Coordinates of C-alpha atoms in Angstrom, one line a residue:
M144 CA -65.2 -43.4 -202.0
P145 CA -65.3 -44.7 -198.4
S146 CA -66.9 -43.2 -196.0
L147 CA -65.9 -41.8 -192.8
S148 CA -65.7 -44.2 -189.7
T149 CA -62.8 -45.1 -187.2
A150 CA -62.1 -48.1 -189.2
N151 CA -61.7 -46.0 -192.4
L152 CA -59.4 -43.5 -190.7
G153 CA -56.1 -44.9 -192.2
L154 CA -57.7 -44.1 -195.7
L155 CA -57.5 -40.2 -194.7
S156 CA -55.0 -38.0 -196.2
A157 CA -52.2 -37.8 -195.1
D158 CA -52.2 -34.2 -193.7
V159 CA -56.1 -34.9 -192.0
A160 CA -55.2 -34.4 -187.9
R161 CA -57.0 -37.3 -186.6
P162 CA -58.4 -38.1 -182.6
A163 CA -54.7 -37.8 -180.8
Y164 CA -56.7 -40.3 -177.9
D165 CA -58.1 -43.4 -177.4
R166 CA -61.9 -42.7 -178.2
D167 CA -62.8 -46.0 -176.7
A168 CA -61.4 -45.7 -173.5
A169 CA -62.7 -42.0 -173.0
G170 CA -65.8 -41.7 -171.1
I171 CA -68.4 -39.6 -172.0
G172 CA -68.8 -36.4 -169.1
V173 CA -70.3 -34.0 -171.0
V174 CA -73.9 -33.6 -172.2
H175 CA -74.8 -31.0 -175.5
F176 CA -77.7 -29.6 -176.2
G177 CA -78.3 -28.5 -179.7
P178 CA -75.5 -30.4 -181.7
G179 CA -75.4 -27.9 -184.6
A180 CA -72.9 -26.3 -186.5
F181 CA -71.0 -23.8 -184.3
F182 CA -71.2 -26.3 -181.9
R183 CA -69.7 -28.8 -183.7
A184 CA -67.0 -26.4 -184.8
H185 CA -66.5 -25.0 -181.4
Q186 CA -67.1 -26.6 -178.6
A187 CA -66.2 -29.7 -179.0
F188 CA -62.8 -29.1 -180.7
F189 CA -62.0 -27.4 -176.9
F190 CA -63.6 -30.8 -175.8
D191 CA -61.7 -33.0 -178.2
E192 CA -58.2 -31.1 -177.1
A193 CA -59.1 -31.7 -173.6
L194 CA -59.5 -35.4 -174.6
G195 CA -56.2 -35.1 -176.0
Q196 CA -54.6 -34.5 -172.4
G197 CA -56.3 -38.0 -170.8
G198 CA -59.8 -37.7 -169.2
N199 CA -63.6 -38.6 -169.8
W200 CA -64.5 -35.6 -171.4
A201 CA -66.1 -37.0 -174.3
I202 CA -69.9 -35.4 -175.5
C203 CA -73.6 -36.9 -175.3
A204 CA -74.7 -34.5 -178.6
A205 CA -78.1 -34.1 -178.0
A206 CA -81.3 -33.0 -180.1
L207 CA -84.4 -32.3 -178.8
R208 CA -86.4 -32.2 -181.7
S209 CA -84.4 -32.8 -185.0
T210 CA -83.6 -36.1 -185.6
D211 CA -80.8 -35.0 -188.4
V212 CA -77.7 -34.8 -187.3
R213 CA -77.4 -37.9 -184.8
D214 CA -79.0 -39.9 -188.5
A215 CA -76.1 -38.0 -190.3
L216 CA -73.5 -39.2 -187.7
R217 CA -74.3 -42.2 -186.0
P218 CA -73.3 -44.3 -189.4
Q219 CA -69.9 -42.5 -189.2
D220 CA -69.0 -43.1 -185.8
N221 CA -70.2 -39.9 -184.3
L222 CA -66.9 -38.7 -186.3
Y223 CA -66.7 -35.7 -188.4
I224 CA -64.4 -33.3 -190.7
L225 CA -64.2 -29.6 -189.2
A226 CA -62.3 -27.3 -192.3
E227 CA -60.6 -24.7 -190.9
L228 CA -60.2 -22.1 -193.6
E229 CA -57.9 -19.4 -194.4
R230 CA -55.9 -18.6 -196.9
E231 CA -54.9 -22.8 -196.7
T232 CA -58.0 -24.6 -195.3
R233 CA -57.3 -27.3 -192.7
Y234 CA -58.7 -30.6 -191.8
R235 CA -59.1 -32.3 -188.4
V236 CA -60.8 -35.7 -187.8
I237 CA -63.1 -34.5 -184.4
G238 CA -64.0 -37.4 -182.5
A239 CA -65.0 -35.6 -179.3
I240 CA -68.8 -37.2 -179.5
K241 CA -69.7 -41.1 -178.8
E242 CA -73.3 -40.3 -178.3
T243 CA -76.4 -38.6 -180.5
L244 CA -79.6 -38.4 -178.8
A245 CA -82.5 -36.9 -180.9
G246 CA -86.6 -36.3 -180.4
P247 CA -88.7 -37.4 -177.8
A248 CA -87.7 -41.6 -179.1
D249 CA -84.4 -40.9 -177.1
R250 CA -86.0 -38.8 -174.1
P251 CA -85.5 -41.6 -171.5
A252 CA -81.8 -42.2 -172.5
L253 CA -80.7 -38.4 -172.7
L254 CA -82.7 -38.4 -169.0
A255 CA -80.4 -41.3 -167.9
R256 CA -77.6 -39.2 -168.7
L257 CA -78.1 -36.3 -167.2
A258 CA -78.5 -38.2 -164.0
N259 CA -75.5 -40.7 -164.7
P260 CA -73.4 -39.1 -162.0
D261 CA -69.9 -39.5 -165.3
T262 CA -71.9 -36.7 -166.1
V263 CA -70.3 -33.3 -164.9
I264 CA -70.8 -30.6 -167.4
V265 CA -74.0 -29.7 -169.4
T266 CA -73.6 -27.0 -172.4
M267 CA -75.6 -26.0 -175.1
T268 CA -76.5 -23.8 -178.5
V269 CA -79.6 -23.8 -178.8
T270 CA -80.0 -19.8 -179.7
E271 CA -82.0 -17.6 -178.0
K272 CA -85.5 -18.7 -178.3
G273 CA -84.2 -22.2 -177.1
Y274 CA -84.4 -20.8 -173.1
C275 CA -88.1 -19.8 -173.7
L276 CA -87.4 -16.5 -171.6
K277 CA -89.5 -13.0 -171.7
G278 CA -88.4 -10.2 -173.7
D279 CA -86.7 -9.0 -169.9
G280 CA -85.2 -12.5 -169.7
S281 CA -87.5 -14.5 -166.6
L282 CA -88.6 -17.6 -168.0
D283 CA -92.2 -17.3 -169.8
F284 CA -94.6 -19.7 -168.8
D285 CA -96.8 -18.9 -171.4
H286 CA -95.1 -20.5 -174.2
A287 CA -96.3 -23.6 -175.1
D288 CA -93.1 -26.0 -173.9
I289 CA -92.5 -24.9 -170.7
A290 CA -96.7 -24.3 -170.1
H291 CA -96.3 -28.6 -170.9
D292 CA -93.5 -29.2 -168.1
V293 CA -95.3 -28.3 -165.5
A294 CA -98.0 -29.9 -165.7
E295 CA -95.4 -32.5 -166.9
P296 CA -92.2 -32.3 -165.6
L297 CA -91.4 -35.9 -165.7
N298 CA -91.5 -35.6 -169.6
P299 CA -89.9 -32.4 -170.4
V300 CA -89.9 -31.0 -174.0
S301 CA -88.0 -27.9 -173.7
L302 CA -84.5 -27.0 -172.6
I303 CA -84.9 -25.6 -169.2
G304 CA -87.4 -28.6 -168.4
H305 CA -84.6 -31.3 -169.5
L306 CA -82.1 -29.5 -167.0
V307 CA -84.8 -29.5 -164.3
E308 CA -85.6 -33.5 -164.5
G309 CA -81.8 -34.1 -164.4
L310 CA -80.9 -32.0 -161.7
R311 CA -84.0 -33.1 -159.8
R312 CA -83.1 -37.0 -160.1
R313 CA -79.3 -36.0 -159.2
H314 CA -80.8 -34.1 -156.4
A315 CA -82.7 -36.9 -155.0
A316 CA -79.8 -39.6 -155.8
G317 CA -77.3 -37.1 -153.6
T318 CA -75.4 -37.0 -156.5
A319 CA -73.8 -33.9 -156.9
P320 CA -74.5 -31.4 -159.7
F321 CA -73.3 -31.0 -163.0
T322 CA -72.1 -27.4 -164.2
V323 CA -74.4 -26.1 -166.6
I324 CA -72.9 -23.9 -169.3
S325 CA -74.8 -21.7 -171.7
C326 CA -72.8 -20.5 -174.9
D327 CA -75.4 -18.7 -176.5
N328 CA -75.5 -15.5 -177.2
L329 CA -77.6 -14.1 -174.1
V330 CA -76.3 -11.0 -171.7
D331 CA -75.4 -12.3 -168.4
N332 CA -76.4 -16.1 -170.0
G333 CA -75.4 -17.8 -167.2
H334 CA -77.5 -15.5 -164.9
K335 CA -80.5 -15.8 -167.3
L336 CA -80.4 -19.4 -167.6
G337 CA -80.1 -20.0 -163.5
R338 CA -82.6 -18.4 -163.3
A339 CA -85.4 -19.7 -165.4
V340 CA -83.9 -23.5 -163.7
A341 CA -84.2 -22.5 -160.1
D342 CA -88.1 -21.2 -161.4
L343 CA -89.6 -23.7 -163.0
A344 CA -87.5 -26.2 -160.7
E345 CA -90.0 -24.2 -158.5
K346 CA -93.8 -24.7 -159.7
Q347 CA -92.7 -28.4 -158.5
D348 CA -90.7 -28.2 -155.5
G349 CA -89.0 -25.8 -153.4
A350 CA -86.7 -27.3 -151.5
L351 CA -85.3 -28.9 -155.4
A352 CA -84.9 -25.2 -156.1
A353 CA -83.0 -23.9 -153.5
W354 CA -80.9 -26.6 -154.0
I355 CA -80.7 -25.8 -157.7
R356 CA -79.8 -22.0 -156.2
E357 CA -77.5 -22.6 -153.2
K358 CA -75.4 -26.0 -155.5
V359 CA -75.8 -25.7 -159.5
A360 CA -73.5 -23.3 -161.2
F361 CA -74.2 -21.5 -164.3
P362 CA -71.5 -19.3 -165.5
R363 CA -71.2 -16.8 -167.7
T364 CA -69.6 -17.4 -171.3
M365 CA -68.7 -15.9 -174.6
V366 CA -68.3 -17.9 -178.0
D367 CA -67.1 -16.5 -180.8
S368 CA -65.9 -18.0 -184.5
I369 CA -67.8 -17.4 -187.3
T370 CA -69.4 -20.9 -188.6
P371 CA -71.1 -20.9 -191.8
A372 CA -73.5 -23.5 -192.8
T373 CA -72.6 -27.1 -194.4
D374 CA -73.5 -26.9 -197.8
D375 CA -72.5 -29.2 -201.0
A376 CA -69.5 -27.3 -201.7
L377 CA -68.1 -28.0 -198.8
R378 CA -69.1 -31.9 -198.7
T379 CA -67.8 -31.9 -202.7
R380 CA -64.3 -30.2 -201.1
V381 CA -64.3 -32.9 -198.3
T382 CA -64.7 -35.8 -200.0
H383 CA -62.0 -34.5 -202.8
D384 CA -58.8 -33.5 -200.2
T385 CA -59.9 -35.8 -197.3
G386 CA -60.2 -38.7 -199.2
V387 CA -63.7 -39.7 -197.4
Q388 CA -66.9 -39.0 -197.5
D389 CA -68.3 -37.3 -194.9
A390 CA -72.4 -36.7 -194.3
W391 CA -72.3 -33.8 -192.3
P392 CA -68.6 -31.6 -192.6
I393 CA -68.1 -28.6 -190.5
Q394 CA -66.5 -25.3 -191.2
R395 CA -65.5 -21.7 -189.7
E396 CA -62.7 -20.1 -189.7
R397 CA -59.4 -20.6 -188.1
F398 CA -60.2 -17.8 -185.3
T399 CA -62.3 -19.3 -182.5
Q400 CA -62.4 -17.8 -178.6
W401 CA -64.3 -19.4 -175.4
V402 CA -64.3 -17.9 -172.4
I403 CA -65.9 -18.8 -169.1
E404 CA -66.7 -18.0 -166.1
D405 CA -64.2 -19.3 -162.9
K406 CA -67.2 -20.8 -161.5
F407 CA -68.0 -24.8 -161.7
S408 CA -70.0 -27.0 -159.8
N409 CA -68.0 -30.1 -160.4
I410 CA -64.9 -30.9 -161.9
R411 CA -63.5 -29.4 -165.0
P412 CA -61.2 -30.1 -168.0
D413 CA -57.9 -27.8 -167.7
F414 CA -59.3 -25.7 -170.0
A415 CA -56.5 -23.2 -170.1
S416 CA -54.0 -24.7 -171.5
I417 CA -56.4 -25.6 -174.2
G418 CA -56.8 -21.7 -175.0
V419 CA -60.2 -20.8 -173.1
T420 CA -60.1 -17.8 -171.0
L421 CA -61.2 -18.4 -167.6
T422 CA -62.5 -15.5 -165.7
K423 CA -64.0 -13.7 -162.6
D424 CA -65.9 -11.3 -165.3
V425 CA -67.3 -12.1 -168.4
S426 CA -69.4 -8.9 -169.0
A427 CA -67.0 -7.3 -170.8
Y428 CA -65.8 -9.8 -173.3
D429 CA -69.4 -10.7 -173.4
R430 CA -71.0 -7.0 -174.5
A431 CA -67.6 -6.4 -176.5
K432 CA -68.9 -10.1 -178.7
L433 CA -72.6 -9.1 -178.3
R434 CA -72.3 -5.8 -179.7
L435 CA -69.9 -4.6 -182.1
L436 CA -69.8 -8.6 -183.7
N437 CA -73.6 -10.0 -183.5
G438 CA -75.3 -6.1 -184.1
P439 CA -73.4 -5.7 -187.0
H440 CA -73.7 -9.5 -188.1
S441 CA -77.9 -8.8 -188.2
T442 CA -77.0 -5.1 -189.8
L443 CA -75.0 -6.9 -192.6
A444 CA -77.4 -9.7 -192.8
Y445 CA -80.3 -7.2 -193.6
L446 CA -78.7 -4.9 -195.5
G447 CA -76.8 -7.1 -197.2
S448 CA -79.6 -8.8 -198.0
L449 CA -81.6 -6.2 -199.7
A450 CA -79.4 -4.5 -201.4
G451 CA -78.8 -8.1 -203.0
Y452 CA -75.9 -10.2 -201.6
E453 CA -75.6 -13.4 -200.2
S454 CA -72.3 -14.3 -198.4
V455 CA -71.1 -11.5 -195.3
A456 CA -67.5 -11.5 -197.2
E457 CA -69.5 -10.2 -200.4
A458 CA -71.8 -7.1 -198.3
M459 CA -68.3 -6.3 -196.9
G460 CA -66.6 -5.8 -200.7
D461 CA -69.1 -2.8 -200.8
A462 CA -67.5 0.2 -200.0
D463 CA -70.8 1.7 -198.1
L464 CA -72.2 -1.3 -196.8
A465 CA -68.4 -1.5 -194.8
G466 CA -67.9 1.9 -194.3
F467 CA -71.5 2.0 -192.5
A468 CA -70.7 -1.5 -190.7
R469 CA -67.0 0.5 -189.4
R470 CA -68.9 3.4 -188.1
L471 CA -71.5 2.0 -186.1
M472 CA -69.3 0.4 -184.4
L473 CA -66.7 3.3 -184.0
D474 CA -69.1 5.7 -183.8
D475 CA -72.8 4.1 -182.1
I476 CA -71.8 1.0 -180.5
S477 CA -68.3 1.8 -178.9
P478 CA -69.4 4.2 -176.3
T479 CA -71.5 1.7 -174.8
L480 CA -69.1 -0.5 -173.9
N481 CA -66.7 -0.6 -170.7
P482 CA -63.1 1.9 -171.4
D483 CA -61.5 0.1 -168.2
A484 CA -62.0 -3.1 -169.3
G485 CA -58.3 -3.6 -170.7
I486 CA -59.9 -4.1 -174.3
D487 CA -58.4 -2.3 -177.4
Y488 CA -62.2 -1.5 -179.1
P489 CA -60.1 0.2 -182.6
A490 CA -58.3 -2.9 -182.6
Y491 CA -61.0 -5.5 -182.2
I492 CA -63.2 -3.9 -184.2
D493 CA -60.7 -4.2 -186.8
A494 CA -60.2 -7.3 -186.4
I495 CA -64.3 -8.3 -186.2
L496 CA -64.1 -6.3 -189.9
A497 CA -61.5 -8.5 -191.4
R498 CA -62.7 -11.5 -190.2
F499 CA -66.2 -10.1 -192.4
A500 CA -63.7 -10.1 -195.1
N501 CA -62.0 -12.9 -195.0
P502 CA -62.6 -14.7 -198.6
G503 CA -62.3 -18.0 -197.4
I504 CA -65.5 -17.5 -195.8
R505 CA -68.9 -17.7 -197.7
H506 CA -71.4 -16.9 -194.4
L507 CA -74.7 -16.5 -195.9
L508 CA -76.2 -13.3 -194.7
S509 CA -79.9 -15.7 -195.0
Q510 CA -78.1 -18.1 -192.1
I511 CA -77.5 -15.3 -190.1
A512 CA -81.0 -13.0 -190.7
W513 CA -82.8 -16.1 -189.1
D514 CA -84.3 -15.8 -186.2
G515 CA -84.6 -11.9 -186.1
S516 CA -87.3 -11.5 -183.6
A517 CA -85.2 -13.1 -181.1
K518 CA -82.0 -12.0 -181.9
L519 CA -82.2 -8.1 -182.0
P520 CA -83.7 -7.3 -178.4
F521 CA -80.3 -8.8 -177.7
R522 CA -78.0 -7.6 -179.8
L523 CA -78.9 -4.1 -181.3
F524 CA -82.2 -3.4 -178.9
G525 CA -79.6 -2.8 -175.4
T526 CA -77.4 -0.6 -177.2
I527 CA -80.2 1.4 -178.4
A528 CA -81.7 1.9 -174.9
E529 CA -78.2 2.9 -173.8
R530 CA -77.8 5.6 -176.5
L531 CA -81.4 6.6 -176.1
A532 CA -81.2 6.9 -172.2
A533 CA -77.6 9.6 -172.9
G534 CA -79.6 11.8 -175.2
A535 CA -77.5 10.3 -178.2
P536 CA -79.0 10.5 -182.0
V537 CA -79.9 6.3 -182.8
D538 CA -80.7 6.9 -186.6
N539 CA -77.5 4.7 -187.5
L540 CA -78.7 1.7 -185.2
A541 CA -82.6 2.3 -185.8
L542 CA -81.6 1.5 -189.5
P543 CA -80.8 -2.5 -189.1
V544 CA -83.7 -2.4 -187.4
A545 CA -86.1 -1.5 -190.3
A546 CA -83.8 -3.1 -192.7
W547 CA -85.6 -6.5 -190.7
M548 CA -88.6 -5.0 -191.1
H549 CA -88.6 -4.3 -194.7
F550 CA -86.4 -7.8 -195.0
V551 CA -89.9 -9.3 -193.4
R552 CA -92.1 -7.4 -195.6
R553 CA -89.8 -9.0 -198.7
K554 CA -90.1 -12.4 -197.7
A555 CA -94.1 -12.3 -197.4
A556 CA -94.3 -10.5 -201.0
D557 CA -92.1 -13.2 -202.3
G558 CA -93.7 -16.1 -200.3
T559 CA -90.5 -17.6 -199.8
K560 CA -89.8 -19.0 -195.9
L561 CA -89.2 -17.4 -193.1
T562 CA -87.0 -19.0 -190.5
D563 CA -88.5 -17.2 -187.4
P564 CA -90.1 -18.5 -184.0
L565 CA -92.7 -15.3 -184.5
A566 CA -92.7 -16.7 -188.6
E567 CA -96.2 -17.2 -189.0
S568 CA -97.0 -13.0 -186.8
L569 CA -94.5 -11.8 -188.4
L570 CA -95.2 -12.9 -192.2
T571 CA -99.2 -11.9 -191.4
I572 CA -97.3 -8.2 -190.5
G573 CA -95.3 -8.5 -193.7
R574 CA -98.7 -8.7 -195.8
A575 CA -100.4 -6.6 -193.8
V576 CA -97.7 -3.7 -194.6
T577 CA -98.3 -0.9 -197.2
G578 CA -94.6 0.9 -197.2
D579 CA -96.1 3.4 -195.4
A580 CA -93.5 4.1 -192.6
H581 CA -95.7 5.2 -189.7
R582 CA -98.3 2.6 -190.2
D583 CA -95.9 -0.2 -191.1
V584 CA -93.9 0.7 -188.1
S585 CA -96.3 0.8 -185.7
C586 CA -97.8 -2.8 -186.9
F587 CA -94.0 -4.0 -186.2
F588 CA -94.6 -3.0 -182.6
T589 CA -97.4 -4.9 -181.9
L590 CA -95.5 -7.5 -181.3
E591 CA -94.7 -7.4 -177.4
Q592 CA -92.5 -10.0 -176.9
V593 CA -89.7 -8.4 -179.5
F594 CA -90.3 -4.3 -178.7
P595 CA -89.9 -3.8 -174.9
P596 CA -92.5 -0.8 -174.0
A597 CA -89.2 1.6 -173.3
L598 CA -88.6 1.7 -176.9
R599 CA -92.1 1.2 -178.5
D600 CA -92.5 4.2 -176.5
N601 CA -89.9 6.3 -176.9
P602 CA -90.5 9.2 -179.5
A603 CA -86.6 9.6 -180.5
F604 CA -86.4 5.8 -181.2
R605 CA -89.9 5.6 -183.0
T606 CA -88.8 9.2 -185.4
A607 CA -85.6 7.7 -186.1
L608 CA -87.2 3.8 -187.2
E609 CA -89.8 5.5 -189.0
R610 CA -87.1 7.8 -190.9
A611 CA -85.1 4.6 -191.6
Y612 CA -87.7 2.7 -192.9
A613 CA -88.9 5.3 -195.2
L614 CA -84.8 5.5 -195.9
L615 CA -85.2 1.9 -197.4
E616 CA -88.3 2.3 -199.7
G617 CA -85.2 3.9 -202.1
G618 CA -83.3 0.9 -201.5
V619 CA -80.3 0.6 -199.3
K620 CA -77.8 2.6 -201.3
A621 CA -80.3 5.2 -201.5
A622 CA -80.3 4.9 -197.4
L623 CA -76.8 4.4 -196.6
K624 CA -76.3 8.0 -198.2
G625 CA -79.0 9.4 -196.6
I626 CA -78.5 8.2 -192.8

């Protein structure tokens, strides 16, 4: 079977969409950090649409450590196939990526690309942990990568360090700054990223930091599309349906959403014409998605995994789990959202639950469960804090947090891999816990990077969490009925 490449595009099945533009003529105007599945299914798709309208919107996709994506895509001329999963699957070759860089060996080329005047937008999907932030959202100068970049700013290893060095070179050369667009699930992601970049720059050059604060745009964003990880089943299906082999195809639901604050420091595509929402206030969209989609997603990940399910759709097939997710969204999360934002929250909840239950999407709970120590503070803790401040009960909201603790405990007992930036500390705790709710919760509360003092010291939260933890000793079904 032939492999996907520019030369073999003519061998594709007739119903597979191809790039509707001249790839050779398109210049690189975008650098993206973290070329994982979501980026290739989402932002690269939108820039592929932009390229169809003309302009230099091709992408340099950069991974700071892993070389896997680069090594898979380079032999394919950086092409890959996107499968849109609904009742009928649609296939499309994405050609927006023209350059892939990875690891320390490619660092000089990456820094040169950031400094290139043709680069006008820098985007990123590096998950919460990639920003090296503390629980309060400020840059963690004790983080090993940030400490390195303070000591060796011209040879950065962190995302923040690369951005500072790229902007330093542009400032020194008198080049206009690029716009920096975070596409990760952080509340006020642009504001936090801008603050982190300026704060790191301050350690090096006060004038550079002032220029960044004044001239560089860090728009807030909200992104949404369910994107299951690539597996061998997808590779086999893509080969069968398209007629070529793709080393790393991508799959997602057909629904996709990108909301960007209308604030740029350089030129941009005609985003509105390609389905991107530009707004002056992203916060309502961001909060609704983060709390109503990401929070319940993590809830299903931990409760569903403990119940023995593998995918979100399978977990949603459990009436008790699906009912709890709906109750959590309607009763506990919706009251924390802006009622004047013009969003029909019950309809939005119905749409999210329908997407969760989509049988065409096999989104593994194990994938969603990755990096829980970094995700939960953003996905659930803000909601919990607001409900506590309002004097409302948090029993339902405490259950997914307790489920995460049991998930860690099970990983430690089974000896299986835990994908988390705090994996070593978590597994140490997981091996030490005994099933006593008060003692075990106290062990997890030693993770100051995860639990802020306001939650750790709140008696109502602790009581609810210990009760939920104890209920889960009897299994998920018992906990859902007892909560």
